[in-house]
Tab-separated table of C-alpha atoms and ligand atoms in Angstrom:
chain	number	residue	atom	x	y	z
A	1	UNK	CA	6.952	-12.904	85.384
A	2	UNK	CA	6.213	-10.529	82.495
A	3	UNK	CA	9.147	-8.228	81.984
A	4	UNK	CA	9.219	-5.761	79.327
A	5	UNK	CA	12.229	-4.552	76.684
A	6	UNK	CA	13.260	-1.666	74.751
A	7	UNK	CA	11.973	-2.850	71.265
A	8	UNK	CA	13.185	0.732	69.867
A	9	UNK	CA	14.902	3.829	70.390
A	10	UNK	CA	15.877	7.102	68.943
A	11	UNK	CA	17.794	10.721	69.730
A	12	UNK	CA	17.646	13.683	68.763
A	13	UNK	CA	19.784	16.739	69.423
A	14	UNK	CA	19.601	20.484	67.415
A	15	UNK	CA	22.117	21.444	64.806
A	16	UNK	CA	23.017	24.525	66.136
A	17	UNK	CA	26.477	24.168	68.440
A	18	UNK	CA	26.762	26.051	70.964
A	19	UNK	CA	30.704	26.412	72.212
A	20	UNK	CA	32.125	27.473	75.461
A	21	UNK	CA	33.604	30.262	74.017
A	22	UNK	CA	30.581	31.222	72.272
A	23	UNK	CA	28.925	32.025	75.837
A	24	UNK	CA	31.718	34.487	76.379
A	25	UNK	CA	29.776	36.857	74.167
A	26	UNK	CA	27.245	36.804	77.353
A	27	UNK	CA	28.395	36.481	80.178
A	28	UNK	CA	31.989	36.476	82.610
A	29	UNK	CA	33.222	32.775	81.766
A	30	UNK	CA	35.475	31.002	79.771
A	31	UNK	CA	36.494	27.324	78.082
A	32	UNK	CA	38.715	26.340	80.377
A	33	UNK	CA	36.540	27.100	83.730
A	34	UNK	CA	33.779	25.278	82.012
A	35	UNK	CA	35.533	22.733	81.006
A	36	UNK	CA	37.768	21.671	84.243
A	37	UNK	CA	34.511	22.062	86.680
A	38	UNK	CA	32.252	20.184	84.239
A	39	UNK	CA	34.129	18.509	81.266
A	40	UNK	CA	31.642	20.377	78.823
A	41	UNK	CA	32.915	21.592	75.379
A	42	UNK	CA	29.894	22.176	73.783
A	43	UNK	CA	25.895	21.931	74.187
A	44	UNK	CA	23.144	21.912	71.241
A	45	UNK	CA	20.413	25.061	71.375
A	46	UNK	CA	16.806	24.543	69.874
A	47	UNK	CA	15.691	26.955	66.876
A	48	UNK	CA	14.132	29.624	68.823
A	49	UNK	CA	10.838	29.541	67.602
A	50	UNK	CA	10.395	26.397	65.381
A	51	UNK	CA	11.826	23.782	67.887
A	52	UNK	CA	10.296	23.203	71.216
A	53	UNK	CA	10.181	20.467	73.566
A	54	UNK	CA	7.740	18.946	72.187
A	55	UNK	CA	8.660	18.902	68.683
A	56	UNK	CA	12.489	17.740	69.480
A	57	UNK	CA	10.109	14.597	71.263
A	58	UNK	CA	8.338	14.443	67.697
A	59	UNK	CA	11.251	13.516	66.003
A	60	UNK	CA	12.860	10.817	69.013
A	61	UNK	CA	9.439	9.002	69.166
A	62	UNK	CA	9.027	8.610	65.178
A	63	UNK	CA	12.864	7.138	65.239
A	64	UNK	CA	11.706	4.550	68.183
A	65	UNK	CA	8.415	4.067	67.049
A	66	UNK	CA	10.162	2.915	63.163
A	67	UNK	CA	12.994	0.851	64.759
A	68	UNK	CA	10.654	-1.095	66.794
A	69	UNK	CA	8.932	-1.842	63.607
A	70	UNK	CA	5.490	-0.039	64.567
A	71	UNK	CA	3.498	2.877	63.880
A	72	UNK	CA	2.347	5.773	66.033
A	73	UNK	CA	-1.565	3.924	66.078
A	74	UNK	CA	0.221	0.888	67.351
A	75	UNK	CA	1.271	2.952	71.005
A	76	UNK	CA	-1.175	2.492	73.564
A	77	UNK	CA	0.639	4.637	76.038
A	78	UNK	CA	2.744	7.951	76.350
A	79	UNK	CA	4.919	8.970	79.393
A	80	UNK	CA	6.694	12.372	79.383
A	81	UNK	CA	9.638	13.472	81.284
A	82	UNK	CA	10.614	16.995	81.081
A	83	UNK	CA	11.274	20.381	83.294
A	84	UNK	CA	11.163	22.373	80.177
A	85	UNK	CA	7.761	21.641	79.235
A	86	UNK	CA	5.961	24.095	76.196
A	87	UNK	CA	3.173	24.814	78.459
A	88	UNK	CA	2.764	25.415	82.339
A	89	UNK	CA	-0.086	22.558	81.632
A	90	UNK	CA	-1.142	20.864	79.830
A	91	UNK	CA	2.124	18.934	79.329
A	92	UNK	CA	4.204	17.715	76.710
A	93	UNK	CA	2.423	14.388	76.539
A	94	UNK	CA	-0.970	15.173	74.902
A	95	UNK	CA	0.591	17.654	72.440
A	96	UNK	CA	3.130	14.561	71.499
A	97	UNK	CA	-0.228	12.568	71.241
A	98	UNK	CA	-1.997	15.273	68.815
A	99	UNK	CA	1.172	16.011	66.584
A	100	UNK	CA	1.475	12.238	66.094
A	101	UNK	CA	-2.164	11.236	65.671
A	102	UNK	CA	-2.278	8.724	67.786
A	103	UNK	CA	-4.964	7.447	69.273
A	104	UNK	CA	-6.986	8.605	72.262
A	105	UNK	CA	-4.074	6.585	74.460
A	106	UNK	CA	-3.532	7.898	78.211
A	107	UNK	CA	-0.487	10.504	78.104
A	108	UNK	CA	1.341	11.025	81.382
A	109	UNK	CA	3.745	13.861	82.342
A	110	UNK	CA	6.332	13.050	84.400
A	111	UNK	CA	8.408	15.822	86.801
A	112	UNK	CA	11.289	14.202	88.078
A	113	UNK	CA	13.888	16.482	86.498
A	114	UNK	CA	17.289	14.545	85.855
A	115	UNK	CA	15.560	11.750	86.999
A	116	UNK	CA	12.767	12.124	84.854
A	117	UNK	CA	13.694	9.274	81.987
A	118	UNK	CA	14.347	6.612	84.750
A	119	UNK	CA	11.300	7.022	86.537
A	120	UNK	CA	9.637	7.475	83.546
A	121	UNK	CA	11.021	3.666	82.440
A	122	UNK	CA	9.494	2.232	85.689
A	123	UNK	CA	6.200	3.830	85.370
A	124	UNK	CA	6.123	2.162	82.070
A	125	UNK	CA	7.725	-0.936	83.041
A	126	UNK	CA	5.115	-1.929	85.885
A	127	UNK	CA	2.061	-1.053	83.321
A	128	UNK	CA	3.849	-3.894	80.647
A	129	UNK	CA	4.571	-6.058	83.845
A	130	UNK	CA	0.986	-6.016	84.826
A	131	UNK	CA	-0.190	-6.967	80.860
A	132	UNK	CA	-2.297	-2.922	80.826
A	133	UNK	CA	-0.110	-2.174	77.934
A	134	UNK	CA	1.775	-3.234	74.996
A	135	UNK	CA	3.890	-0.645	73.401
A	136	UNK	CA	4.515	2.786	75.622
A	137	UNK	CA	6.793	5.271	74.622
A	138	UNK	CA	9.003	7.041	77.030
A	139	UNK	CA	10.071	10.476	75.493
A	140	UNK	CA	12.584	12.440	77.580
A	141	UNK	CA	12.733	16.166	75.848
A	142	UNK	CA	14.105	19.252	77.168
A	143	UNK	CA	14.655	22.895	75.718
A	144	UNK	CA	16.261	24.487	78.505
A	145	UNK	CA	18.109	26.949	76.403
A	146	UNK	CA	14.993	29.010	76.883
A	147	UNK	CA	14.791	29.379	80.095
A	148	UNK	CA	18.554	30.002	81.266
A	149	UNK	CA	20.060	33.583	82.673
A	150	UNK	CA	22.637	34.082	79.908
A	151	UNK	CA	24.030	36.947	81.955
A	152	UNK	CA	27.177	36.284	84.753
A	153	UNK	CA	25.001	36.178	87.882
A	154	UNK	CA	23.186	32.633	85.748
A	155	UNK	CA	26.882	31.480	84.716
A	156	UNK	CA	27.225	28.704	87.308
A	157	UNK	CA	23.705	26.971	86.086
A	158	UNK	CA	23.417	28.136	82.205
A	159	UNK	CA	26.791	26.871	80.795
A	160	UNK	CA	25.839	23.321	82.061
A	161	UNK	CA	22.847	23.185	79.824
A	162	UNK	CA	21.798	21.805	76.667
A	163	UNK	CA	18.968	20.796	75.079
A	164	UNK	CA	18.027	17.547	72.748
A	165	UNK	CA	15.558	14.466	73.645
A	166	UNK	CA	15.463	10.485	73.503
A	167	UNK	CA	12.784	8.141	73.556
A	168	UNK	CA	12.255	4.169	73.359
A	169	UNK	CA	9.212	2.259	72.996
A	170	UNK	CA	9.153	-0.569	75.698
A	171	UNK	CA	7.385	-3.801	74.934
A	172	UNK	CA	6.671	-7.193	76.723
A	173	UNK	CA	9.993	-9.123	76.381
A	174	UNK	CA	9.899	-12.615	74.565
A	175	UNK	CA	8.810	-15.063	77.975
A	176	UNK	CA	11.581	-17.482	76.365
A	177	UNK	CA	14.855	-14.468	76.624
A	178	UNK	CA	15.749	-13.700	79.420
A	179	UNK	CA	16.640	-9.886	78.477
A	180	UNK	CA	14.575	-6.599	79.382
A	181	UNK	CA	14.295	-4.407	82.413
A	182	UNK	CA	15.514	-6.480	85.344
A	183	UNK	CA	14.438	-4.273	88.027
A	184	UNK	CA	13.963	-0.498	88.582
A	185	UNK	CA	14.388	1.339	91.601
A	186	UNK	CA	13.065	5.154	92.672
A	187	UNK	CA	14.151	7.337	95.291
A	188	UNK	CA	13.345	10.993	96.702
A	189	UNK	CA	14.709	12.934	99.775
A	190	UNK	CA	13.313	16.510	99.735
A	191	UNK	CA	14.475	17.744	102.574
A	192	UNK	CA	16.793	19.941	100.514
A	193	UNK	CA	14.366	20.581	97.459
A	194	UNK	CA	15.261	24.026	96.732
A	195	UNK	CA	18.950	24.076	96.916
A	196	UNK	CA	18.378	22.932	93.165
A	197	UNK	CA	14.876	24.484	91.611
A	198	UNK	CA	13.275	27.161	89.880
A	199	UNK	CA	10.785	28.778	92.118
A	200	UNK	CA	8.757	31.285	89.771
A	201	UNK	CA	6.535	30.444	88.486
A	202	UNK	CA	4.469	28.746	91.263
A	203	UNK	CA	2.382	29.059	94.109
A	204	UNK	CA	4.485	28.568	97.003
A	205	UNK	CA	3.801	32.821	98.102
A	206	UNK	CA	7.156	33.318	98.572
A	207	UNK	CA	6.506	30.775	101.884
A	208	UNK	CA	10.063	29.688	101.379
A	209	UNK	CA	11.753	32.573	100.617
A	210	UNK	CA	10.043	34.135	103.589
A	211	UNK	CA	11.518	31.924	106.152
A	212	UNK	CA	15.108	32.163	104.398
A	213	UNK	CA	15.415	35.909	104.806
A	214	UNK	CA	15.189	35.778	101.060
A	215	UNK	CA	13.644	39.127	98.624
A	216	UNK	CA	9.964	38.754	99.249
A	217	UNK	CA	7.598	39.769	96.285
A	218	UNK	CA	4.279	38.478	97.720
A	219	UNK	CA	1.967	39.266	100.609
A	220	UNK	CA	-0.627	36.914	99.833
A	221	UNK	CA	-4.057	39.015	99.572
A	222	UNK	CA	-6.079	37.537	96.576
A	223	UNK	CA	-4.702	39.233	93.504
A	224	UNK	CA	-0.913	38.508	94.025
A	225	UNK	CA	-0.303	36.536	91.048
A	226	UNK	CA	2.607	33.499	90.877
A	227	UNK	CA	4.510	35.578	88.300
A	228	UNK	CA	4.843	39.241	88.811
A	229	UNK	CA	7.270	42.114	86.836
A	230	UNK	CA	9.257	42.419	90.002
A	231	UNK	CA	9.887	38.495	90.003
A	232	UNK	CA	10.834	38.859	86.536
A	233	UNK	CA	13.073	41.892	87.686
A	234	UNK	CA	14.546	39.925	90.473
A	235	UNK	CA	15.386	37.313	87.728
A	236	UNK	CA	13.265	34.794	90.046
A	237	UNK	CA	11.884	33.095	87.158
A	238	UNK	CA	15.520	31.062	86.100
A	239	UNK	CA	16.777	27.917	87.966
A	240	UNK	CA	19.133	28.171	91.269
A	241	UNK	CA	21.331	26.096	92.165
A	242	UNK	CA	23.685	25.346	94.710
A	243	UNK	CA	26.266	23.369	92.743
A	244	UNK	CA	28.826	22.105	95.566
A	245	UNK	CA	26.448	20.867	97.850
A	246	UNK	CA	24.338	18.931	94.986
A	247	UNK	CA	27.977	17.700	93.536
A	248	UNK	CA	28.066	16.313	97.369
A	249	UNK	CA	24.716	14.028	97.420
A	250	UNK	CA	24.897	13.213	93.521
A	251	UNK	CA	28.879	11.247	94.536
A	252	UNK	CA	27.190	9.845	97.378
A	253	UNK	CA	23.768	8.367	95.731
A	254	UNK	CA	24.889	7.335	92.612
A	255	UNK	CA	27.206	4.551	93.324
A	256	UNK	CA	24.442	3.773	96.124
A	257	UNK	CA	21.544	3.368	93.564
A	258	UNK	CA	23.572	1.667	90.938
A	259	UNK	CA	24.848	-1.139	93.880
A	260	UNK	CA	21.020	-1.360	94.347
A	261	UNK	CA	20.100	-2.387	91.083
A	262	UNK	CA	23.181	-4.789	90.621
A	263	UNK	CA	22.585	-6.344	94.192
A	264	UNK	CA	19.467	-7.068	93.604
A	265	UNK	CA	20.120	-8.921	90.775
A	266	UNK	CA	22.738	-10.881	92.137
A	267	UNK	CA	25.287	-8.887	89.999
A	268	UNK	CA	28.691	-7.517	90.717
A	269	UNK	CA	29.780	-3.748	89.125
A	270	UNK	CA	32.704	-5.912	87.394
A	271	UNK	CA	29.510	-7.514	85.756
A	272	UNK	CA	28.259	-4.392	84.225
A	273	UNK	CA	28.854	-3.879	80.443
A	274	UNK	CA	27.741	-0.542	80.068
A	275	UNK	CA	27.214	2.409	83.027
A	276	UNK	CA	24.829	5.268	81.563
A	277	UNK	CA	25.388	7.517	84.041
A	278	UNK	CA	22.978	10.929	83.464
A	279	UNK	CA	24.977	13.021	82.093
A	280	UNK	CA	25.230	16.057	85.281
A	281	UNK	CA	29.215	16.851	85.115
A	282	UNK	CA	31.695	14.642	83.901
A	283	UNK	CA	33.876	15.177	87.201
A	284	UNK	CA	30.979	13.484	89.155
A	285	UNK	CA	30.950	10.383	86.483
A	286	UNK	CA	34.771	9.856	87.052
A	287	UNK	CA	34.105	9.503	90.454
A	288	UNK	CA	31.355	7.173	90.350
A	289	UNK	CA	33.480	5.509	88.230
A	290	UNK	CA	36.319	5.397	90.248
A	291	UNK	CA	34.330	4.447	92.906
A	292	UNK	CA	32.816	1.538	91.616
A	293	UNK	CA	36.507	0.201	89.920
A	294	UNK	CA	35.129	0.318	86.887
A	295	UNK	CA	37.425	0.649	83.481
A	296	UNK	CA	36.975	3.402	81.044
A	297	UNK	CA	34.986	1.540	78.407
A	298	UNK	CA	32.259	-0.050	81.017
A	299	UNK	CA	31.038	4.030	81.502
A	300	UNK	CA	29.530	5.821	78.730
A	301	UNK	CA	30.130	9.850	78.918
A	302	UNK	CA	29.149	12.526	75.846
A	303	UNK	CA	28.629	15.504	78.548
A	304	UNK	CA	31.689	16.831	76.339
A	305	UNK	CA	29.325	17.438	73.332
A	306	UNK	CA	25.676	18.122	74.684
A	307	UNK	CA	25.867	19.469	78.411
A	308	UNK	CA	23.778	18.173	80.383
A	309	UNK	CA	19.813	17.661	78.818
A	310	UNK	CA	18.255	17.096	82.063
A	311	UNK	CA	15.621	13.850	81.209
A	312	UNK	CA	16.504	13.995	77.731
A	313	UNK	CA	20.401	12.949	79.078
A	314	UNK	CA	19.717	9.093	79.222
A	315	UNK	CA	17.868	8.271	76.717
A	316	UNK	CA	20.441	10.466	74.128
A	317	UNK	CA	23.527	8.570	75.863
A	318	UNK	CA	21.481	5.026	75.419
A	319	UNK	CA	20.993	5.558	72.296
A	320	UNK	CA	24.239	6.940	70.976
A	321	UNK	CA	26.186	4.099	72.567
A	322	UNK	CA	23.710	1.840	70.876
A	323	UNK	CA	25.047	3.369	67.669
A	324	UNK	CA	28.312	3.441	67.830
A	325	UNK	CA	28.022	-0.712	68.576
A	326	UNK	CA	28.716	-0.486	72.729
A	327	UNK	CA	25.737	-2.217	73.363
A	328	UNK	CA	25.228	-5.814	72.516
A	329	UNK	CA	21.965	-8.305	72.933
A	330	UNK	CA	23.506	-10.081	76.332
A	331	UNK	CA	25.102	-6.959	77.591
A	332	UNK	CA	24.192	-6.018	81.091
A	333	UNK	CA	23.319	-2.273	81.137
A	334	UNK	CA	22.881	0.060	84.088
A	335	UNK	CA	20.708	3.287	83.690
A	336	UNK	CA	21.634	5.974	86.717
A	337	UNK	CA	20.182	9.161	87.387
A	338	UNK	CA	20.515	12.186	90.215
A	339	UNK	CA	18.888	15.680	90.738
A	340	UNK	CA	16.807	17.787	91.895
A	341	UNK	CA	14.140	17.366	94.254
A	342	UNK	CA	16.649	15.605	95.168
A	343	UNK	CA	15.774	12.351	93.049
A	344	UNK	CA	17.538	9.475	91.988
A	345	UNK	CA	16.800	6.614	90.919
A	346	UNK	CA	18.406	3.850	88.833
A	347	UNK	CA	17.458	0.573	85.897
A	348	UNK	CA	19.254	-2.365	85.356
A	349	UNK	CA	18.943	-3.842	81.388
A	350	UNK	CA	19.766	-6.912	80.092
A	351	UNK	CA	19.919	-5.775	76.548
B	401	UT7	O1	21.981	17.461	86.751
B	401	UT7	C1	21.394	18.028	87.880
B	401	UT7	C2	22.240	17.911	89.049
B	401	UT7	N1	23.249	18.950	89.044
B	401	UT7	C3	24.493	18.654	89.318
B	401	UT7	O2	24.813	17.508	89.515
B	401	UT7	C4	25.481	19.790	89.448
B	401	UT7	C5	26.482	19.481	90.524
B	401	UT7	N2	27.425	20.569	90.718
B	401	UT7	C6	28.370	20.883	89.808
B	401	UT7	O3	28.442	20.267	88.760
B	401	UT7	C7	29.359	21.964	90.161
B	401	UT7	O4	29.120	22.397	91.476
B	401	UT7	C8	29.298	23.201	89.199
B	401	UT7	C9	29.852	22.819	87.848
B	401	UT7	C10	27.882	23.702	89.072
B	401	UT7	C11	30.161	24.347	89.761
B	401	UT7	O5	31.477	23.907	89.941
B	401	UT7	P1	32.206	24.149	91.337
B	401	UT7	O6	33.580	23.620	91.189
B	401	UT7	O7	31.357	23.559	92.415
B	401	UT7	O8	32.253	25.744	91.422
B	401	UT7	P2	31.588	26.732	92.492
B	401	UT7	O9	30.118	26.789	92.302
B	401	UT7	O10	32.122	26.397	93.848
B	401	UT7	O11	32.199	28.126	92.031
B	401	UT7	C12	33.606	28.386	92.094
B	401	UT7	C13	33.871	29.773	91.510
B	401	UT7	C14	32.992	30.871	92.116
B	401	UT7	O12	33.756	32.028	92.216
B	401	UT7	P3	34.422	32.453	93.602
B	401	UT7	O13	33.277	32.646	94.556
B	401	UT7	O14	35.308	31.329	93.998
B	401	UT7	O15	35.152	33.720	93.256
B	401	UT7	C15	31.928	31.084	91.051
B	401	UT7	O16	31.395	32.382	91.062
B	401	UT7	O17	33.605	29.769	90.104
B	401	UT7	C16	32.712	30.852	89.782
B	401	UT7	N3	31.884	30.453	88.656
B	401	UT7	C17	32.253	30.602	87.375
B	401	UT7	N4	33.360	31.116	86.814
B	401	UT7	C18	33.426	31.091	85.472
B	401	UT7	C19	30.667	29.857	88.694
B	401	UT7	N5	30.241	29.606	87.439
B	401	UT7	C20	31.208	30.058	86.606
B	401	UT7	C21	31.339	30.064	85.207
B	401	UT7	N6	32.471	30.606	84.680
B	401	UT7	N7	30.412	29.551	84.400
């Protein structure tokens, strides 16, 4: 069967470091909460106005593009993965496909959150598997620093944050290797979708915050509008969390999603080269690590330098271990991922 490979593959993060002690200036935290509870030093923050998500996947998908030895006209496909689009709609994808000039290719969004770049690889994967296209690129771009509560009642989700993007451009693999995507597997449960989620804007009418007892800015007659000055007041438009009880399900499904992918390839983990985990908290790495008996040098981690970049976290850890020489042609590489909705979902490479 057809399998496809990662012919290229760039990242990108901003120059401007953002330290855990520079956060002090806005809110009640400090370096050594942040970095105990998460193992984050530092994260990267976009230009305010001449970076945005879409330009930071500019500059990954013109890295790919070159080291796969193509140009933009040569993509026939573009898939997206971001929370932290530049638009409500249209997303990232077709303003990737207009600042590249690229062709009139398809362009699809994907909203999968920290998920995002693995499902993203599978949607691609199954349209090189059935021979629909040649060369996709998967861009995986976030500029969350935007949308964050900098004050203390944000602290527990805005110091995790960063922002930065990755892409690769995935090809059919050479029928006589026997490298590429091995398999790919996708899973959802959202039976707890908003313990993790940002609820304004959207056009839920307060439906869930109705039945939770929760501040209610929304009768529903015709004119209520999905964003309102008392949301904003309410500071309903940033991201909630509940970060012990996601901690909980992300230890539990990512050592079941990576066995997945190995077991179905006949694979033990003391046959994995490389672990990219997605890069959520470095405590819940260690114990997938742990977990799985796996040494220190079979898990790649930079958490420590970029926080966590949502679907922008893979693809930046893939290709930064590529560069620094961890991954090898031969080397079997696993691709893991857990958030909200909740999602998770894994890949397993043979580089
Ligand atoms: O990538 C998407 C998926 N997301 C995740 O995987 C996140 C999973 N969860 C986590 O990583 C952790 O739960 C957090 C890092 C978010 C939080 O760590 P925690 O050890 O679970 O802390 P906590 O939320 O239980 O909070 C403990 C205390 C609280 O104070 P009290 O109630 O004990 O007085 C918080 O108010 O720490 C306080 N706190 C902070 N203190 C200083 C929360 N955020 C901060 C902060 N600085 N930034």
């Amino acid at each position: 069967m057809l399998r496809s490979t990662i012919a290229g593959i760039g990242m990108y993060v901003p120059k401007n470091v953002v330290t855990n002690n520079d956060l002090k200036k806005y809110m009640d935290t400090s370096d050594e909460w942040i970095t105990e509870r998460t193992g984050i030093k530092e994260r990267r923050f976009a230009d305010r106005t001449g970076e945005t998500t879409t330009t930071m996947g500019v500059e990954v998908s013109k890295i790919a593009i070159e080291r796969a030895g193509l140009t933009p006209k040569d993509i026939d496909f573009i898939v997206f993965a971001t929370l932290s689009p530049d638009y409500y709609f249209p997303g990232c994808g077709v303003l990737l496909q207009r600042a590249m000039q690229m062709e009139n290719i398809g362009a699809l969004d994907v909203r999968n959150q920290c998920s995002g770049f693995v499902y993203a690889l599978s949607v691609a994967d199954q349209f090189i598997k059935t021979g629909m296209y040649k060369n996709i690129l998967v861009v995986g771009a976030e500029k969350h620093s935007f949308g964050l509560d900098f004050s203390t009642r944000g602290r527990n989700v805005s110091v995790i944050f960063g922002d930065g993007a990755g892409a690769v451009v995935l090809q059919p693999a050479d029928s006589s290797s026997d490298s590429g995507i091995l398999s790919t597997h996708l899973h959802s449960d959202g039976a707890n979708a908003e313990i993790l989620a940002m609820y304004n804007p959207g056009t839920h009418a307060n439906h869930w915050a109705k039945d939770h007892k929760l501040a209610d800015f929304n009768d529903g007659e015709i004119g209520d509008m999905f964003m309102s000055h008392e949301m904003i007041d309410h500071a309903q438009n940033f991201p909630n969390m509940d970060g012990p009880s996601v901690f909980k399900v992300a230890v539990e499904k990512f050592p079941e999603v990576i066995m997945e992918a190995l077991n179905k390839n006949g694979y033990q983990s003391s046959d994995l080269s490389l672990l990219i985990p997605h890069q959520a908290n470095l405590r819940i790495s260690q114990f997938v690590q742990r977990k799985l008996g796996l040494r220190d040098d079979q898990v790649y981690n930079n958490i420590q330098k970029y926080g966590n970049t949502t679907a922008a976290s893979i693809p930046i850890a893939l290709c930064e271990a590529w560069q620094e020489g961890k991954i090898k042609d031969g080397d079997l590489v696993c691709l893991a991922a857990f958030g909200s909705g909740f999602t998770w979902a894994s890949a397993l490479i043979k580089w």
